[in-house]
Amino acid sequence: MDILLVGAGLSGAVIARVLAEAGHRATVIDARPHVGGNCHTERDGDTGVMVHVYGPHIFHTDDEGVWDYVNRFARFRPYRNRVKTTSQGQVYSLPINLHTINQFYGRTLRPDEARAFIEAQADRSISDPQTFEEQALRFVGPDLYEAFFKGYTIKQWGLHPSELPAAILKRLPVRFNYDDNYFFHRFQGMPEEGYTAMIEGILDHPGITVDLNRSFTRDQAAGFDHIFYSGPLDGYFDYELGRLGYRTLDFERFTYDGDYQGCAVMNYGEEEVPYTRITEHKHFSPWEEHDGSVCYREFSRACDEGDIPYYPIRQVREKALLSDYVARAETESGVTFVGRLGTYRYLDMDVTIREALDAGQMFLAKGGDMPVFAVPPL
Ligand code: UDP
Protein backbone atom coordinates (compact mmCIF):
# COMPACT_ATOMS: atom_id res chain seq x y z
CA MET A 1 0.00 0.00 0.00
CA ASP A 2 0.97 3.66 -0.38
CA ILE A 3 0.89 5.54 2.88
CA LEU A 4 1.35 9.23 3.54
CA LEU A 5 2.87 10.32 6.83
CA VAL A 6 2.37 13.96 7.67
CA GLY A 7 5.23 15.12 9.90
CA ALA A 8 8.81 13.86 9.98
CA GLY A 9 9.09 13.83 13.76
CA LEU A 10 9.32 10.69 15.87
CA SER A 11 5.76 9.51 15.16
CA GLY A 12 5.98 9.86 11.39
CA ALA A 13 9.47 8.40 11.11
CA VAL A 14 8.80 5.38 13.32
CA ILE A 15 5.47 4.48 11.70
CA ALA A 16 7.02 4.91 8.23
CA ARG A 17 9.79 2.53 9.17
CA VAL A 18 7.44 -0.15 10.50
CA LEU A 19 5.37 0.02 7.33
CA ALA A 20 8.37 0.13 4.97
CA GLU A 21 9.97 -2.86 6.67
CA ALA A 22 6.73 -4.76 6.00
CA GLY A 23 6.95 -3.92 2.29
CA HIS A 24 4.66 -0.88 2.07
CA ARG A 25 5.65 2.42 0.44
CA ALA A 26 5.80 5.36 2.84
CA THR A 27 5.96 9.03 1.88
CA VAL A 28 6.88 11.33 4.75
CA ILE A 29 6.28 15.04 4.32
CA ASP A 30 7.13 17.93 6.60
CA ALA A 31 6.59 21.66 6.28
CA ARG A 32 9.96 22.36 7.86
CA PRO A 33 13.31 22.10 6.07
CA HIS A 34 14.53 19.33 8.43
CA VAL A 35 13.34 16.05 9.90
CA GLY A 36 13.03 15.45 13.64
CA GLY A 37 10.20 17.82 14.55
CA ASN A 38 10.88 19.57 17.85
CA CYS A 39 13.63 17.03 18.68
CA HIS A 40 15.74 18.52 15.88
CA THR A 41 19.42 18.96 16.74
CA GLU A 42 22.04 20.81 14.72
CA ARG A 43 25.75 21.48 15.20
CA ASP A 44 26.54 25.16 15.65
CA GLY A 45 28.96 26.22 12.90
CA ASP A 46 31.14 28.43 15.11
CA THR A 47 31.52 26.42 18.30
CA GLY A 48 30.81 22.88 17.07
CA VAL A 49 28.27 22.45 19.89
CA MET A 50 25.30 20.14 19.22
CA VAL A 51 22.30 22.42 19.74
CA HIS A 52 18.83 21.21 20.71
CA VAL A 53 17.23 23.73 18.39
CA TYR A 54 13.70 23.55 19.88
CA GLY A 55 14.80 23.16 23.47
CA PRO A 56 16.29 20.34 25.53
CA HIS A 57 15.36 16.72 24.88
CA ILE A 58 16.72 14.02 27.16
CA PHE A 59 15.92 10.45 26.34
CA HIS A 60 14.68 8.36 29.26
CA THR A 61 12.47 5.30 29.38
CA ASP A 62 11.47 2.17 31.25
CA ASP A 63 10.41 0.52 28.02
CA GLU A 64 13.15 -1.88 27.01
CA GLY A 65 11.67 -2.38 23.55
CA VAL A 66 11.83 1.35 22.88
CA TRP A 67 15.36 1.54 24.28
CA ASP A 68 16.47 -1.29 21.96
CA TYR A 69 14.73 0.43 19.07
CA VAL A 70 16.48 3.80 19.44
CA ASN A 71 19.80 2.02 19.95
CA ARG A 72 19.39 0.47 16.50
CA PHE A 73 19.58 3.90 14.91
CA ALA A 74 21.97 5.84 17.12
CA ARG A 75 24.82 5.23 19.49
CA PHE A 76 23.54 6.36 22.85
CA ARG A 77 25.98 7.85 25.33
CA PRO A 78 25.30 7.74 29.04
CA TYR A 79 23.67 10.96 30.18
CA ARG A 80 22.19 11.81 33.57
CA ASN A 81 20.00 14.86 33.71
CA ARG A 82 21.07 16.80 36.77
CA VAL A 83 19.06 19.98 36.91
CA LYS A 84 19.83 22.94 39.12
CA THR A 85 17.53 25.76 40.11
CA THR A 86 18.21 29.30 41.25
CA SER A 87 15.81 30.68 43.85
CA GLN A 88 15.98 33.14 46.73
CA GLY A 89 19.64 33.92 46.02
CA GLN A 90 20.95 30.37 46.03
CA VAL A 91 21.52 27.48 43.67
CA TYR A 92 19.76 24.25 44.62
CA SER A 93 19.65 20.74 43.28
CA LEU A 94 16.54 19.34 41.57
CA PRO A 95 14.47 17.25 41.73
CA ILE A 96 13.87 17.99 45.39
CA ASN A 97 16.21 15.61 47.18
CA LEU A 98 17.95 15.38 50.54
CA HIS A 99 20.58 17.91 49.46
CA THR A 100 17.88 20.40 48.46
CA ILE A 101 16.00 19.93 51.73
CA ASN A 102 19.08 20.19 53.94
CA GLN A 103 20.41 23.22 52.09
CA PHE A 104 17.04 24.96 52.01
CA TYR A 105 16.40 24.52 55.73
CA GLY A 106 20.06 24.72 56.83
CA ARG A 107 19.86 21.25 58.35
CA THR A 108 21.83 17.99 58.29
CA LEU A 109 18.86 15.61 58.32
CA ARG A 110 19.20 11.94 57.54
CA PRO A 111 16.68 10.33 55.16
CA ASP A 112 14.10 9.28 57.76
CA GLU A 113 14.38 12.56 59.61
CA ALA A 114 13.91 14.49 56.38
CA ARG A 115 10.86 12.44 55.49
CA ALA A 116 9.29 13.16 58.87
CA PHE A 117 10.31 16.83 58.67
CA ILE A 118 8.73 17.30 55.23
CA GLU A 119 5.65 15.37 56.26
CA ALA A 120 5.27 17.86 59.12
CA GLN A 121 5.37 20.75 56.60
CA ALA A 122 2.85 19.05 54.34
CA ASP A 123 -0.83 19.83 54.39
CA ARG A 124 -2.23 16.49 55.49
CA SER A 125 -5.81 17.70 55.19
CA ILE A 126 -5.42 17.19 51.42
CA SER A 127 -6.20 13.50 50.94
CA ASP A 128 -6.69 13.33 47.19
CA PRO A 129 -4.77 16.16 45.48
CA GLN A 130 -6.44 17.27 42.26
CA THR A 131 -4.49 20.39 41.36
CA PHE A 132 -0.79 21.08 40.96
CA GLU A 133 -0.91 23.32 44.04
CA GLU A 134 -2.65 20.70 46.18
CA GLN A 135 -0.15 18.07 45.07
CA ALA A 136 2.75 20.36 46.02
CA LEU A 137 1.28 21.41 49.37
CA ARG A 138 0.50 17.80 50.20
CA PHE A 139 3.94 16.40 49.34
CA VAL A 140 6.50 19.16 49.95
CA GLY A 141 4.66 21.85 51.90
CA PRO A 142 4.41 25.61 51.29
CA ASP A 143 8.09 26.67 51.59
CA LEU A 144 9.51 24.40 48.91
CA TYR A 145 6.42 24.91 46.77
CA GLU A 146 6.86 28.68 46.82
CA ALA A 147 10.61 28.54 46.18
CA PHE A 148 10.74 25.98 43.39
CA PHE A 149 7.36 25.37 41.82
CA LYS A 150 4.96 28.27 42.11
CA GLY A 151 6.79 30.97 40.16
CA TYR A 152 8.25 28.56 37.63
CA THR A 153 4.86 27.05 36.91
CA ILE A 154 3.13 30.43 36.56
CA LYS A 155 5.81 31.37 34.00
CA GLN A 156 5.69 28.03 32.23
CA TRP A 157 1.92 27.68 31.94
CA GLY A 158 0.62 31.23 32.31
CA LEU A 159 -1.77 29.82 34.90
CA HIS A 160 -1.85 29.61 38.66
CA PRO A 161 -0.90 26.13 39.96
CA SER A 162 -4.37 25.91 41.53
CA GLU A 163 -5.74 25.78 37.95
CA LEU A 164 -3.40 23.05 36.72
CA PRO A 165 -3.76 19.27 37.17
CA ALA A 166 -1.71 17.38 39.75
CA ALA A 167 -0.38 15.15 36.95
CA ILE A 168 2.04 17.86 35.80
CA LEU A 169 3.87 17.87 39.14
CA LYS A 170 3.74 14.09 39.36
CA ARG A 171 6.30 14.09 36.53
CA LEU A 172 8.90 15.07 39.14
CA PRO A 173 10.07 12.80 41.96
CA VAL A 174 10.83 13.91 45.54
CA ARG A 175 13.72 11.95 47.01
CA PHE A 176 14.90 11.48 50.58
CA ASN A 177 18.42 10.59 49.54
CA TYR A 178 21.16 12.33 47.54
CA ASP A 179 20.14 10.91 44.16
CA ASP A 180 19.83 13.98 41.93
CA ASN A 181 18.92 12.16 38.73
CA TYR A 182 15.97 14.15 37.36
CA PHE A 183 14.38 10.99 35.95
CA PHE A 184 13.62 7.67 37.59
CA HIS A 185 13.65 5.54 34.46
CA ARG A 186 15.94 2.55 33.97
CA PHE A 187 17.36 3.75 30.66
CA GLN A 188 18.63 7.24 30.01
CA GLY A 189 21.01 8.62 27.42
CA MET A 190 21.76 10.99 24.61
CA PRO A 191 22.27 10.06 20.95
CA GLU A 192 25.91 10.72 20.16
CA GLU A 193 25.26 12.59 16.92
CA GLY A 194 21.97 14.13 17.98
CA TYR A 195 18.31 13.29 17.42
CA THR A 196 18.18 14.45 13.82
CA ALA A 197 20.84 11.93 12.80
CA MET A 198 18.90 9.23 14.66
CA ILE A 199 15.63 10.12 12.93
CA GLU A 200 17.41 10.30 9.55
CA GLY A 201 18.59 6.76 10.30
CA ILE A 202 15.02 5.62 11.00
CA LEU A 203 13.91 7.17 7.70
CA ASP A 204 16.79 5.66 5.75
CA HIS A 205 14.98 2.77 4.07
CA PRO A 206 14.35 2.11 0.36
CA GLY A 207 10.59 2.02 1.02
CA ILE A 208 10.57 5.55 2.50
CA THR A 209 10.55 8.83 0.57
CA VAL A 210 11.03 12.05 2.52
CA ASP A 211 9.73 15.32 1.15
CA LEU A 212 10.68 18.40 3.20
CA ASN A 213 9.44 21.99 2.90
CA ARG A 214 6.06 20.59 1.95
CA SER A 215 2.96 21.68 3.84
CA PHE A 216 0.00 19.35 3.99
CA THR A 217 -3.37 20.11 2.56
CA ARG A 218 -6.18 17.58 2.55
CA ASP A 219 -6.28 17.35 -1.24
CA GLN A 220 -2.88 15.59 -1.04
CA ALA A 221 -4.65 12.52 0.32
CA ALA A 222 -5.58 11.46 -3.21
CA GLY A 223 -3.49 8.53 -4.38
CA PHE A 224 -2.70 7.29 -0.87
CA ASP A 225 -4.32 4.30 0.81
CA HIS A 226 -3.99 5.81 4.26
CA ILE A 227 -2.67 8.89 6.07
CA PHE A 228 -0.97 9.05 9.45
CA TYR A 229 -1.24 12.65 10.51
CA SER A 230 1.07 13.92 13.28
CA GLY A 231 0.38 17.64 12.77
CA PRO A 232 -1.97 19.65 14.99
CA LEU A 233 -5.42 18.04 15.15
CA ASP A 234 -7.20 21.40 14.82
CA GLY A 235 -4.92 22.33 11.91
CA TYR A 236 -6.11 19.30 9.94
CA PHE A 237 -9.60 20.83 10.02
CA ASP A 238 -8.32 24.33 9.20
CA TYR A 239 -9.19 25.39 12.76
CA GLU A 240 -12.87 25.40 11.79
CA LEU A 241 -14.03 24.93 15.41
CA GLY A 242 -11.40 27.26 16.92
CA ARG A 243 -7.83 26.82 18.08
CA LEU A 244 -6.63 24.35 20.70
CA GLY A 245 -4.46 26.23 23.19
CA TYR A 246 -0.74 25.57 23.40
CA ARG A 247 2.21 27.16 25.12
CA THR A 248 5.01 28.12 22.81
CA LEU A 249 8.62 28.87 23.70
CA ASP A 250 10.90 31.72 22.69
CA PHE A 251 14.62 31.09 22.90
CA GLU A 252 17.00 33.98 23.38
CA ARG A 253 20.21 32.48 22.05
CA PHE A 254 23.58 33.73 23.26
CA THR A 255 27.12 32.49 23.06
CA TYR A 256 29.79 32.50 25.72
CA ASP A 257 33.53 32.04 25.55
CA GLY A 258 33.98 29.25 28.13
CA ASP A 259 31.57 27.56 30.51
CA TYR A 260 28.58 29.79 31.21
CA GLN A 261 26.79 27.94 34.01
CA GLY A 262 28.54 24.60 34.55
CA CYS A 263 25.45 22.50 33.86
CA ALA A 264 23.00 21.79 31.05
CA VAL A 265 19.84 23.11 32.70
CA MET A 266 19.50 25.90 35.24
CA ASN A 267 15.90 26.62 36.22
CA TYR A 268 14.79 29.93 37.69
CA GLY A 269 12.11 29.34 40.31
CA GLU A 270 11.07 32.94 40.86
CA GLU A 271 8.33 34.71 38.96
CA GLU A 272 10.35 37.95 38.87
CA VAL A 273 12.96 36.39 36.57
CA PRO A 274 11.17 36.46 33.20
CA TYR A 275 12.64 33.27 31.76
CA THR A 276 11.97 29.77 33.08
CA ARG A 277 15.42 28.31 32.48
CA ILE A 278 18.76 28.63 30.74
CA THR A 279 20.11 25.66 28.84
CA GLU A 280 23.80 25.37 27.95
CA HIS A 281 23.88 22.93 25.11
CA LYS A 282 27.43 21.61 25.24
CA HIS A 283 26.61 20.03 28.59
CA PHE A 284 24.07 17.79 26.85
CA SER A 285 27.10 16.14 25.18
CA PRO A 286 29.49 15.76 28.13
CA TRP A 287 31.77 13.46 26.12
CA GLU A 288 32.62 16.34 23.77
CA GLU A 289 34.96 19.26 24.44
CA HIS A 290 34.24 22.77 23.19
CA ASP A 291 35.82 26.07 24.17
CA GLY A 292 32.85 28.15 23.08
CA SER A 293 29.32 27.72 24.36
CA VAL A 294 25.78 28.13 23.03
CA CYS A 295 23.03 28.92 25.54
CA TYR A 296 19.30 29.50 25.34
CA ARG A 297 17.27 31.66 27.69
CA GLU A 298 13.82 30.06 27.54
CA PHE A 299 10.61 32.06 27.75
CA SER A 300 7.14 30.53 27.68
CA ARG A 301 4.01 32.25 26.38
CA ALA A 302 0.63 31.59 24.78
CA CYS A 303 0.97 30.12 21.31
CA ASP A 304 -0.42 32.36 18.61
CA GLU A 305 -1.12 31.76 14.93
CA GLY A 306 2.19 31.16 13.20
CA ASP A 307 4.01 30.14 16.41
CA ILE A 308 5.36 26.65 16.98
CA PRO A 309 3.08 24.71 19.36
CA TYR A 310 4.92 23.00 22.26
CA TYR A 311 2.85 22.15 25.31
CA PRO A 312 -0.89 21.36 25.03
CA ILE A 313 -2.71 23.26 27.79
CA ARG A 314 -5.63 20.85 28.31
CA GLN A 315 -7.67 23.00 30.65
CA VAL A 316 -11.43 22.61 30.85
CA ARG A 317 -11.99 24.91 27.85
CA GLU A 318 -9.42 23.13 25.70
CA LYS A 319 -10.73 19.71 26.65
CA ALA A 320 -14.24 20.71 25.56
CA LEU A 321 -12.88 21.92 22.22
CA LEU A 322 -10.75 18.80 21.94
CA SER A 323 -13.80 16.63 22.40
CA ASP A 324 -15.52 18.55 19.55
CA TYR A 325 -12.48 17.96 17.32
CA VAL A 326 -12.40 14.28 18.29
CA ALA A 327 -16.07 13.97 17.29
CA ARG A 328 -15.30 15.80 14.02
CA ALA A 329 -12.31 13.52 13.39
CA GLU A 330 -14.39 10.39 13.99
CA THR A 331 -16.42 11.24 10.88
CA GLU A 332 -13.27 10.95 8.72
CA SER A 333 -11.90 7.81 7.17
CA GLY A 334 -8.51 6.93 5.77
CA VAL A 335 -6.66 8.99 8.36
CA THR A 336 -5.17 8.23 11.77
CA PHE A 337 -4.10 11.03 14.13
CA VAL A 338 -0.93 10.30 16.06
CA GLY A 339 1.64 11.88 18.35
CA ARG A 340 1.78 14.95 20.55
CA LEU A 341 0.07 17.32 18.13
CA GLY A 342 -2.27 14.81 16.48
CA THR A 343 -3.73 13.77 19.83
CA TYR A 344 -3.06 16.99 21.80
CA ARG A 345 -1.19 15.31 24.66
CA TYR A 346 1.95 16.13 26.70
CA LEU A 347 4.07 13.20 25.46
CA ASP A 348 7.63 12.24 26.24
CA MET A 349 9.76 10.90 23.41
CA ASP A 350 9.71 7.29 24.58
CA VAL A 351 5.92 7.20 24.81
CA THR A 352 5.69 8.75 21.35
CA ILE A 353 7.91 6.00 19.95
CA ARG A 354 6.00 3.24 21.76
CA GLU A 355 2.69 4.52 20.43
CA ALA A 356 4.14 4.86 16.90
CA LEU A 357 5.50 1.30 16.95
CA ASP A 358 2.13 0.04 18.17
CA ALA A 359 0.19 2.09 15.58
CA GLY A 360 2.40 0.70 12.81
CA GLN A 361 1.86 -2.86 14.05
CA MET A 362 -1.89 -2.26 14.33
CA PHE A 363 -1.92 -1.12 10.70
CA LEU A 364 -0.17 -4.32 9.63
CA ALA A 365 -2.38 -6.55 11.78
CA LYS A 366 -5.59 -4.94 10.51
CA GLY A 367 -4.52 -4.86 6.89
CA GLY A 368 -4.73 -1.07 6.86
CA ASP A 369 -8.18 -0.83 8.44
CA MET A 370 -7.12 1.71 11.06
CA PRO A 371 -9.22 3.66 13.57
CA VAL A 372 -9.04 7.45 13.45
CA PHE A 373 -7.21 7.40 16.79
CA ALA A 374 -4.96 4.49 17.74
CA VAL A 375 -4.77 6.08 21.21
CA PRO A 376 -7.83 8.10 22.25
CA PRO A 377 -6.90 11.72 23.05
CA LEU A 378 -9.46 12.05 25.84
N1 UDP B 1 8.38 22.61 37.48
C1 UDP B 1 8.55 23.60 38.41
N2 UDP B 1 9.82 23.99 38.74
C2 UDP B 1 10.91 23.45 38.18
C3 UDP B 1 10.74 22.42 37.21
C4 UDP B 1 9.45 22.03 36.88
O1 UDP B 1 7.59 24.14 38.93
O2 UDP B 1 12.04 23.88 38.51
C5 UDP B 1 7.00 22.21 37.14
C6 UDP B 1 6.47 22.97 35.91
O3 UDP B 1 5.11 23.24 36.10
C7 UDP B 1 6.69 21.98 34.80
C8 UDP B 1 6.42 20.65 35.49
O4 UDP B 1 6.94 20.83 36.83
O5 UDP B 1 5.79 22.20 33.73
C9 UDP B 1 7.05 19.45 34.83
O6 UDP B 1 8.45 19.66 34.73
P1 UDP B 1 9.35 19.00 33.61
O7 UDP B 1 10.76 19.28 33.95
O8 UDP B 1 8.93 17.59 33.43
O9 UDP B 1 8.92 19.86 32.33
P2 UDP B 1 9.50 19.84 30.81
O10 UDP B 1 10.98 19.58 30.87
O11 UDP B 1 8.69 18.80 30.08
O12 UDP B 1 9.18 21.23 30.35
PDB file of N, CA, C and O and ligand atoms in Angstrom, residues 85 94 132 148-149 152-153 156-157 168 171-172 182 267 277 311 346, ligand 1:
ATOM      1  N   THR A  85      18.481  24.653  40.143  1.00  0.00           N
ATOM      2  CA  THR A  85      17.531  25.763  40.107  1.00  0.00           C
ATOM      3  C   THR A  85      18.047  26.901  40.970  1.00  0.00           C
ATOM      4  O   THR A  85      18.637  26.666  42.032  1.00  0.00           O
ATOM      5  N   LEU A  94      17.858  19.920  41.867  1.00  0.00           N
ATOM      6  CA  LEU A  94      16.544  19.337  41.570  1.00  0.00           C
ATOM      7  C   LEU A  94      16.742  17.910  41.068  1.00  0.00           C
ATOM      8  O   LEU A  94      17.827  17.590  40.585  1.00  0.00           O
ATOM      9  N   PHE A 132      -2.237  20.981  40.786  1.00  0.00           N
ATOM     10  CA  PHE A 132      -0.787  21.076  40.963  1.00  0.00           C
ATOM     11  C   PHE A 132      -0.476  21.624  42.353  1.00  0.00           C
ATOM     12  O   PHE A 132       0.374  21.087  43.080  1.00  0.00           O
ATOM     13  N   PHE A 148      10.332  26.730  44.595  1.00  0.00           N
ATOM     14  CA  PHE A 148      10.737  25.979  43.394  1.00  0.00           C
ATOM     15  C   PHE A 148       9.642  25.777  42.348  1.00  0.00           C
ATOM     16  O   PHE A 148       9.956  25.605  41.177  1.00  0.00           O
ATOM     17  N   PHE A 149       8.406  25.758  42.777  1.00  0.00           N
ATOM     18  CA  PHE A 149       7.362  25.369  41.820  1.00  0.00           C
ATOM     19  C   PHE A 149       6.396  26.486  41.418  1.00  0.00           C
ATOM     20  O   PHE A 149       5.968  26.538  40.276  1.00  0.00           O
ATOM     21  N   TYR A 152       7.852  29.250  38.868  1.00  0.00           N
ATOM     22  CA  TYR A 152       8.248  28.561  37.626  1.00  0.00           C
ATOM     23  C   TYR A 152       7.003  28.131  36.849  1.00  0.00           C
ATOM     24  O   TYR A 152       6.903  28.310  35.640  1.00  0.00           O
ATOM     25  N   THR A 153       6.053  27.581  37.572  1.00  0.00           N
ATOM     26  CA  THR A 153       4.858  27.053  36.914  1.00  0.00           C
ATOM     27  C   THR A 153       3.984  28.175  36.355  1.00  0.00           C
ATOM     28  O   THR A 153       3.429  28.055  35.253  1.00  0.00           O
ATOM     29  N   GLN A 156       5.734  29.089  33.240  1.00  0.00           N
ATOM     30  CA  GLN A 156       5.691  28.028  32.227  1.00  0.00           C
ATOM     31  C   GLN A 156       4.304  27.881  31.597  1.00  0.00           C
ATOM     32  O   GLN A 156       4.179  27.669  30.398  1.00  0.00           O
ATOM     33  N   TRP A 157       3.276  27.983  32.434  1.00  0.00           N
ATOM     34  CA  TRP A 157       1.922  27.678  31.945  1.00  0.00           C
ATOM     35  C   TRP A 157       1.034  28.910  31.808  1.00  0.00           C
ATOM     36  O   TRP A 157      -0.055  28.826  31.232  1.00  0.00           O
ATOM     37  N   ILE A 168       0.850  17.158  36.304  1.00  0.00           N
ATOM     38  CA  ILE A 168       2.045  17.865  35.800  1.00  0.00           C
ATOM     39  C   ILE A 168       3.171  17.782  36.830  1.00  0.00           C
ATOM     40  O   ILE A 168       4.330  17.542  36.492  1.00  0.00           O
ATOM     41  N   ARG A 171       5.164  14.427  37.389  1.00  0.00           N
ATOM     42  CA  ARG A 171       6.302  14.094  36.526  1.00  0.00           C
ATOM     43  C   ARG A 171       7.616  14.116  37.313  1.00  0.00           C
ATOM     44  O   ARG A 171       8.581  13.503  36.913  1.00  0.00           O
ATOM     45  N   LEU A 172       7.641  14.891  38.392  1.00  0.00           N
ATOM     46  CA  LEU A 172       8.900  15.074  39.138  1.00  0.00           C
ATOM     47  C   LEU A 172       8.906  14.268  40.426  1.00  0.00           C
ATOM     48  O   LEU A 172       7.963  14.333  41.203  1.00  0.00           O
ATOM     49  N   TYR A 182      17.290  13.532  37.553  1.00  0.00           N
ATOM     50  CA  TYR A 182      15.969  14.147  37.361  1.00  0.00           C
ATOM     51  C   TYR A 182      14.909  13.103  37.012  1.00  0.00           C
ATOM     52  O   TYR A 182      13.736  13.287  37.290  1.00  0.00           O
ATOM     53  N   ASN A 267      17.246  26.059  36.128  1.00  0.00           N
ATOM     54  CA  ASN A 267      15.901  26.625  36.215  1.00  0.00           C
ATOM     55  C   ASN A 267      15.934  27.896  37.056  1.00  0.00           C
ATOM     56  O   ASN A 267      16.841  28.087  37.879  1.00  0.00           O
ATOM     57  N   ARG A 277      14.156  29.021  32.294  1.00  0.00           N
ATOM     58  CA  ARG A 277      15.416  28.309  32.485  1.00  0.00           C
ATOM     59  C   ARG A 277      16.431  28.755  31.444  1.00  0.00           C
ATOM     60  O   ARG A 277      16.078  29.361  30.430  1.00  0.00           O
ATOM     61  N   TYR A 311       3.545  22.876  24.250  1.00  0.00           N
ATOM     62  CA  TYR A 311       2.847  22.149  25.309  1.00  0.00           C
ATOM     63  C   TYR A 311       1.332  22.330  25.168  1.00  0.00           C
ATOM     64  O   TYR A 311       0.851  23.456  25.225  1.00  0.00           O
ATOM     65  N   TYR A 346       0.587  15.827  26.222  1.00  0.00           N
ATOM     66  CA  TYR A 346       1.948  16.133  26.701  1.00  0.00           C
ATOM     67  C   TYR A 346       2.704  14.800  26.696  1.00  0.00           C
ATOM     68  O   TYR A 346       2.603  14.009  27.631  1.00  0.00           O
TER      69      TYR A 346
HETATM   70  N1  UDP B   1       8.382  22.609  37.479  1.00  0.00           N
HETATM   71  C1  UDP B   1       8.552  23.602  38.411  1.00  0.00           C
HETATM   72  N2  UDP B   1       9.817  23.993  38.740  1.00  0.00           N
HETATM   73  C2  UDP B   1      10.911  23.449  38.179  1.00  0.00           C
HETATM   74  C3  UDP B   1      10.737  22.420  37.212  1.00  0.00           C
HETATM   75  C4  UDP B   1       9.448  22.028  36.880  1.00  0.00           C
HETATM   76  O1  UDP B   1       7.595  24.142  38.927  1.00  0.00           O
HETATM   77  O2  UDP B   1      12.036  23.875  38.509  1.00  0.00           O
HETATM   78  C5  UDP B   1       6.996  22.207  37.139  1.00  0.00           C
HETATM   79  C6  UDP B   1       6.473  22.972  35.910  1.00  0.00           C
HETATM   80  O3  UDP B   1       5.108  23.240  36.100  1.00  0.00           O
HETATM   81  C7  UDP B   1       6.687  21.978  34.799  1.00  0.00           C
HETATM   82  C8  UDP B   1       6.423  20.647  35.493  1.00  0.00           C
HETATM   83  O4  UDP B   1       6.937  20.830  36.826  1.00  0.00           O
HETATM   84  O5  UDP B   1       5.794  22.196  33.731  1.00  0.00           O
HETATM   85  C9  UDP B   1       7.055  19.446  34.831  1.00  0.00           C
HETATM   86  O6  UDP B   1       8.452  19.659  34.725  1.00  0.00           O
HETATM   87  P1  UDP B   1       9.349  18.995  33.614  1.00  0.00           P
HETATM   88  O7  UDP B   1      10.757  19.281  33.951  1.00  0.00           O
HETATM   89  O8  UDP B   1       8.929  17.589  33.432  1.00  0.00           O
HETATM   90  O9  UDP B   1       8.923  19.862  32.333  1.00  0.00           O
HETATM   91  P2  UDP B   1       9.499  19.844  30.814  1.00  0.00           P
HETATM   92  O10 UDP B   1      10.981  19.581  30.865  1.00  0.00           O
HETATM   93  O11 UDP B   1       8.694  18.802  30.082  1.00  0.00           O
HETATM   94  O12 UDP B   1       9.182  21.226  30.350  1.00  0.00           O
END
